Short mmCIF file of C-alpha atoms and ligand atoms in Angstrom, two decimals:
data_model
loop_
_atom_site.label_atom_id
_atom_site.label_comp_id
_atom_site.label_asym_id
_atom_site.label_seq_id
_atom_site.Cartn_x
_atom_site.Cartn_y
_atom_site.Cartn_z
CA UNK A 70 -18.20 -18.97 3.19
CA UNK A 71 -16.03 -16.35 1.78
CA UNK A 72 -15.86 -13.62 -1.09
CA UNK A 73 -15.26 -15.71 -3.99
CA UNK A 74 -14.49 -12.40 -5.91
CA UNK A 75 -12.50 -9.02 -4.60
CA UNK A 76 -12.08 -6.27 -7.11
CA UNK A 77 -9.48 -3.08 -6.73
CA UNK A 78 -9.65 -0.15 -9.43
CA UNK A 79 -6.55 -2.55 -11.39
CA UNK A 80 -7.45 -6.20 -10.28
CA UNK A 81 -9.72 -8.70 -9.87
CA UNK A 82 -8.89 -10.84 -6.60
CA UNK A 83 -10.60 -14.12 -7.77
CA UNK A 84 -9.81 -17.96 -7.27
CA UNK A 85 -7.03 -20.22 -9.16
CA UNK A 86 -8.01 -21.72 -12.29
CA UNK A 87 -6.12 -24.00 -14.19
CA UNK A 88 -6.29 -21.67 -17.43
CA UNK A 89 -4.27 -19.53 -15.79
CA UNK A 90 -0.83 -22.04 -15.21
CA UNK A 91 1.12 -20.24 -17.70
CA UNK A 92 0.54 -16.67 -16.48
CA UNK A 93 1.44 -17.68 -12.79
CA UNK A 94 4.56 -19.71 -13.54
CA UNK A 95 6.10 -16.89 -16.20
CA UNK A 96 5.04 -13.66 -14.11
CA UNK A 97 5.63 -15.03 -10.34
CA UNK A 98 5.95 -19.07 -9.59
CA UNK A 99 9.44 -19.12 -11.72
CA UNK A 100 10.72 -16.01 -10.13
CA UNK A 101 13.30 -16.40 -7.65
CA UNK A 102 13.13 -12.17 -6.51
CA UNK A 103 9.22 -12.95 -5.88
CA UNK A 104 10.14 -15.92 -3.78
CA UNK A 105 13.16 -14.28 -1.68
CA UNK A 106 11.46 -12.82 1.47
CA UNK A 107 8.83 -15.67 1.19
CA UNK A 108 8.82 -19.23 2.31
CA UNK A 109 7.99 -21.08 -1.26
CA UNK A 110 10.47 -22.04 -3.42
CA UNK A 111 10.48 -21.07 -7.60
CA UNK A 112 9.69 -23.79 -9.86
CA UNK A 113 11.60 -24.67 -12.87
CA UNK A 114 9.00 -25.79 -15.33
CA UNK A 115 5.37 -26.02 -16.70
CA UNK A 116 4.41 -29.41 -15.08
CA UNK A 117 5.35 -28.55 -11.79
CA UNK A 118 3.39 -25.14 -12.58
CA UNK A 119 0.40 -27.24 -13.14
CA UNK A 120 1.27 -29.26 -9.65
CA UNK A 121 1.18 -26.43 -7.93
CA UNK A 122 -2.00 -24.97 -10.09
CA UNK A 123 -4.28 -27.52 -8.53
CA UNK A 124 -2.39 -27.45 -5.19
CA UNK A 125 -3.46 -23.75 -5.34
CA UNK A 126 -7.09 -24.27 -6.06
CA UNK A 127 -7.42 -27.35 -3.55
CA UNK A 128 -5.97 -24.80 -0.56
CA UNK A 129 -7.94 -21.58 -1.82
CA UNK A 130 -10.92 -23.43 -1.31
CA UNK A 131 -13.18 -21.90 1.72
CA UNK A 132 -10.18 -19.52 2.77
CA UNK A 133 -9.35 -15.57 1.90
CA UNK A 134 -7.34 -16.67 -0.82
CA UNK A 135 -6.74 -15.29 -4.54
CA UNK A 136 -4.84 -14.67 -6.84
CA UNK A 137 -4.29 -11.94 -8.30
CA UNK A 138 -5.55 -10.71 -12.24
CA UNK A 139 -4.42 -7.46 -13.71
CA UNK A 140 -7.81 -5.94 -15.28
CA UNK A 141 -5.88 -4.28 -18.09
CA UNK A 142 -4.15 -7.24 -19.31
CA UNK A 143 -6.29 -10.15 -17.84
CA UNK A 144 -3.18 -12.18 -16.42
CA UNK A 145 -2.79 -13.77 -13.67
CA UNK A 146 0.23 -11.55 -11.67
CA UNK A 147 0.49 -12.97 -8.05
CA UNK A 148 -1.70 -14.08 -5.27
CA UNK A 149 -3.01 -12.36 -1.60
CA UNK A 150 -5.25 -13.71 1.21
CA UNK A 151 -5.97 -13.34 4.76
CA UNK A 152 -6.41 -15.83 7.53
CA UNK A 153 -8.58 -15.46 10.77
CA UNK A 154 -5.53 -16.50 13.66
CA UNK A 155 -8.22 -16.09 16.70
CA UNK A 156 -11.65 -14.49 16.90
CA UNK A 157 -11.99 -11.42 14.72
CA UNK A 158 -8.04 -11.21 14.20
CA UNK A 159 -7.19 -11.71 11.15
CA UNK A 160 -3.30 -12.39 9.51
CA UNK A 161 -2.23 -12.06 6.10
CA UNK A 162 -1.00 -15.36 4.72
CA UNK A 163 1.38 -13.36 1.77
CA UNK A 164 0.98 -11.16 -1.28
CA UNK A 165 3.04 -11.56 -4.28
CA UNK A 166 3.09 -10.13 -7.27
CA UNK A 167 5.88 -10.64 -10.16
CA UNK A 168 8.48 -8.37 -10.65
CA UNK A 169 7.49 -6.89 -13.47
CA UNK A 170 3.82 -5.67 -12.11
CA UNK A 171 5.52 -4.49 -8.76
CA UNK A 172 5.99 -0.59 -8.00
CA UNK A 173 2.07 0.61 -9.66
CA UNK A 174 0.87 0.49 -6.55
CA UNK A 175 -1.02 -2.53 -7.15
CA UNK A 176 0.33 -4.17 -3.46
CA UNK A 177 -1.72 -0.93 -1.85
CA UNK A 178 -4.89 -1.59 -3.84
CA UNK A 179 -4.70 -5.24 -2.76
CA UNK A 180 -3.68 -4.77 0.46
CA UNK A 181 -6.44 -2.27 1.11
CA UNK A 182 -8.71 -4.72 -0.50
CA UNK A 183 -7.80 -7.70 2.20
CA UNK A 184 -8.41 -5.17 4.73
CA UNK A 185 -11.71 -3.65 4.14
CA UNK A 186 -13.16 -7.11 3.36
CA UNK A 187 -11.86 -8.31 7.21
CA UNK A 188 -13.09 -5.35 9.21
CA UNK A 189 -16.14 -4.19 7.29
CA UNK A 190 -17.53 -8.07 5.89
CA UNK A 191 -15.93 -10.24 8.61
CA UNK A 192 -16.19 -8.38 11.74
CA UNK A 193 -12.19 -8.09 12.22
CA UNK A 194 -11.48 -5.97 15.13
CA UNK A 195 -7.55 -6.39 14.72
CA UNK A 196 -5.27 -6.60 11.14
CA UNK A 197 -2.14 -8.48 11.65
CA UNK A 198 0.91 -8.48 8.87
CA UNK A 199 4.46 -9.55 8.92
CA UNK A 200 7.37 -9.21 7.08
CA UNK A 201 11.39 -10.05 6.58
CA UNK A 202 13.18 -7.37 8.32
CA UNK A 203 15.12 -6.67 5.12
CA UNK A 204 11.61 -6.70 3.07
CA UNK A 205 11.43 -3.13 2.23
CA UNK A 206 8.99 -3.29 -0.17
CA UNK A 207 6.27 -5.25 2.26
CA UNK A 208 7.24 -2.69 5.26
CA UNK A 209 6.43 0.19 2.98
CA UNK A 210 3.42 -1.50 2.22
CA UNK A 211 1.97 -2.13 5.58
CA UNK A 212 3.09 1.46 6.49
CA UNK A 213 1.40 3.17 4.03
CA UNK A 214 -1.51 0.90 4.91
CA UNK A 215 -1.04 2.79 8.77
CA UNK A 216 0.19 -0.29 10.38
CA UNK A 217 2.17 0.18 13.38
CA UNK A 218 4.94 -2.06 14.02
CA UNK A 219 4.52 -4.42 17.57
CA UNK A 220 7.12 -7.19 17.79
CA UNK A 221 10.26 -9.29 16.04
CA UNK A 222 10.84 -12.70 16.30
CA UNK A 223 13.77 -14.57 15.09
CA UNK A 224 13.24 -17.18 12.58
CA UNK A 225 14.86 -19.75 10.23
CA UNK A 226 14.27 -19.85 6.74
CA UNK A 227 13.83 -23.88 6.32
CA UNK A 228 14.16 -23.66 2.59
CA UNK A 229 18.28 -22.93 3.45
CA UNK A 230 19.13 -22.94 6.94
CA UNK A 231 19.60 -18.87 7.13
CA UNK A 232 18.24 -16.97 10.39
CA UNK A 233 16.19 -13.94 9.33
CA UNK A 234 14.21 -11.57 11.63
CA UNK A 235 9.98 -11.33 10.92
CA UNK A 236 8.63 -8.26 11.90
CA UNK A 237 5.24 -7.62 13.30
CA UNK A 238 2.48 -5.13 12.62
CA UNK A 239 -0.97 -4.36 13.63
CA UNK A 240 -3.47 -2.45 12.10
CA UNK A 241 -6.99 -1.49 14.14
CA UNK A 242 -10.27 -0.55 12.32
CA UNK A 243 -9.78 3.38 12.94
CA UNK A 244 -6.43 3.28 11.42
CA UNK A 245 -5.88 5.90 8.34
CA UNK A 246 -5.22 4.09 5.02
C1 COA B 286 5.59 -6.40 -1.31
C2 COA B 286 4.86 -6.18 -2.63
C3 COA B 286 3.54 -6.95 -2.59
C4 COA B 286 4.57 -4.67 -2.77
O1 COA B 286 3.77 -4.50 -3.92
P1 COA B 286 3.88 -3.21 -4.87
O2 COA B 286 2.76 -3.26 -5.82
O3 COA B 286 5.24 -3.09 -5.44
O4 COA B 286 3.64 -2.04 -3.82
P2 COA B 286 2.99 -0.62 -4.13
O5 COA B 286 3.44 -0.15 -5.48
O6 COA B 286 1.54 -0.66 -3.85
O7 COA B 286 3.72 0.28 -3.03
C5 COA B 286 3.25 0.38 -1.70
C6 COA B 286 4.14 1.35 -0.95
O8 COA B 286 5.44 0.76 -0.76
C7 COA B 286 6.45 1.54 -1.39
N1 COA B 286 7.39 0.62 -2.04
C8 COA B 286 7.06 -0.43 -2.83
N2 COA B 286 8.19 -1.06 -3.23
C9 COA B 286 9.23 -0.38 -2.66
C10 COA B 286 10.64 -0.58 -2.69
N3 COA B 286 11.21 -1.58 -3.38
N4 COA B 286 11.40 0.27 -1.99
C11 COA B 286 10.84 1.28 -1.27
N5 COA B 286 9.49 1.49 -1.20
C12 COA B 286 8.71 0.68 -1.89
C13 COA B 286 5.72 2.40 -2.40
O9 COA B 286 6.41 3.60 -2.67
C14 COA B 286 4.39 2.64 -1.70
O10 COA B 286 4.54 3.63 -0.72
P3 COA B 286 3.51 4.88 -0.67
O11 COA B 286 2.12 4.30 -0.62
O12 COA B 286 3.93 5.59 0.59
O13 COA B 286 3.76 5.65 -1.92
C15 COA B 286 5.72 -6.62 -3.86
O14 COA B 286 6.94 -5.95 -3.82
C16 COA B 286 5.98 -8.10 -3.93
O15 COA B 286 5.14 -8.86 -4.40
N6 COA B 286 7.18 -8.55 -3.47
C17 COA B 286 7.58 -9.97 -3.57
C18 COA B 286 6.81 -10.85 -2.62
C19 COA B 286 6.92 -10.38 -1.18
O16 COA B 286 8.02 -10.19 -0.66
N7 COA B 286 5.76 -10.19 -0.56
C20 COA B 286 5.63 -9.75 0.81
C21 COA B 286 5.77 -10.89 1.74
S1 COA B 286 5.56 -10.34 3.42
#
């Protein structure tokens, strides 16, 4: 069983609740910038908000996955989680945060958040994170985590056809961060 609650000096990393549909479809679920070097697709309306509201709590059940609440404000602002890919390696499985929250260095406190939780509650002996090649934000993120970068891979982006490049990084407990 995991965490059900991870907290950063700004945010609470807690699971979905349905009280807080509005929040994620106006700061991040509507937001086609958010959605760009992802793999969901923006929604265009409250009722598929609430779809994907209980979608969200039905997958974050019994895995390292949140979203995201801004302390100051109490919204919801984005979501974050982690995913064990073999023994003791652990993935992250996306952070987003909306476009108005980004740049406050809340993807570092999260980001740091995911990690510590892996190697110093779960064991993790090896951090793995990926990101669009063109994704500068998320491969300023993992480098001022103290990733180091291992391996591309081409890929296509099934929600248009386009070919984009996903880099690789590792990150191993006596990493500086
Ligand atoms: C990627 C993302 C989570 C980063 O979150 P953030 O809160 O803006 O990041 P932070 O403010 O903590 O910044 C972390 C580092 O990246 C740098 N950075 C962040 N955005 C940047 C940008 N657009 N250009 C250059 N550097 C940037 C910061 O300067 C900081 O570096 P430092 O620690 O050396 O000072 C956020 O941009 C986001 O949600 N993007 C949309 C979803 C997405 O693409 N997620 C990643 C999928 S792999």
């Amino acid at each position: 069983m995991y965490k059900e609650q991870l907290e950063t000096k700004d945010l609470v990393l807690k699971k979905a609740s349905i009280n807080n549909v509005n929040d994620m479809y106006i700061n991040i679920w509507s937001q086609e910038e958010s959605a760009k070097h992802m793999l969901w697709t923006p929604i265009k309306n409250i009722e598929e908000a609430k779809d994907r509201m209980k979608k969200t709590i039905e997958f974050q059940k019994d895995k390292i996955a949140y979203l995201v609440y801004e302390k100051n404000s109490g919204q919801a602002i984005g979501f974050a989680g982690m995913m064990e890919i073999e023994d003791k390696v652990y993935e992250d499985s996306g952070i987003a945060i909306g476009t108005q929250f980004v740049g406050r260095g809340y993807g570092k406190q999260i980001l740091i958040a995911l990690i510590d939780y892996c190697f110093e509650d779960l064991g993790a002996v090896k951090i793995v994170y990926s990101c669009r090649s063109e994704n500068i934000a998320s491969m300023r993120l993992q480098q001022s985590c103290g990733f180091h970068y291992t391996h591309s891979k081409p890929m296509v982006d099934k929600r248009n056809g386009l070919n984009y490049v996903l880099n690789f990084y590792e990150l191993y407990r006596n990493n500086n961060y």
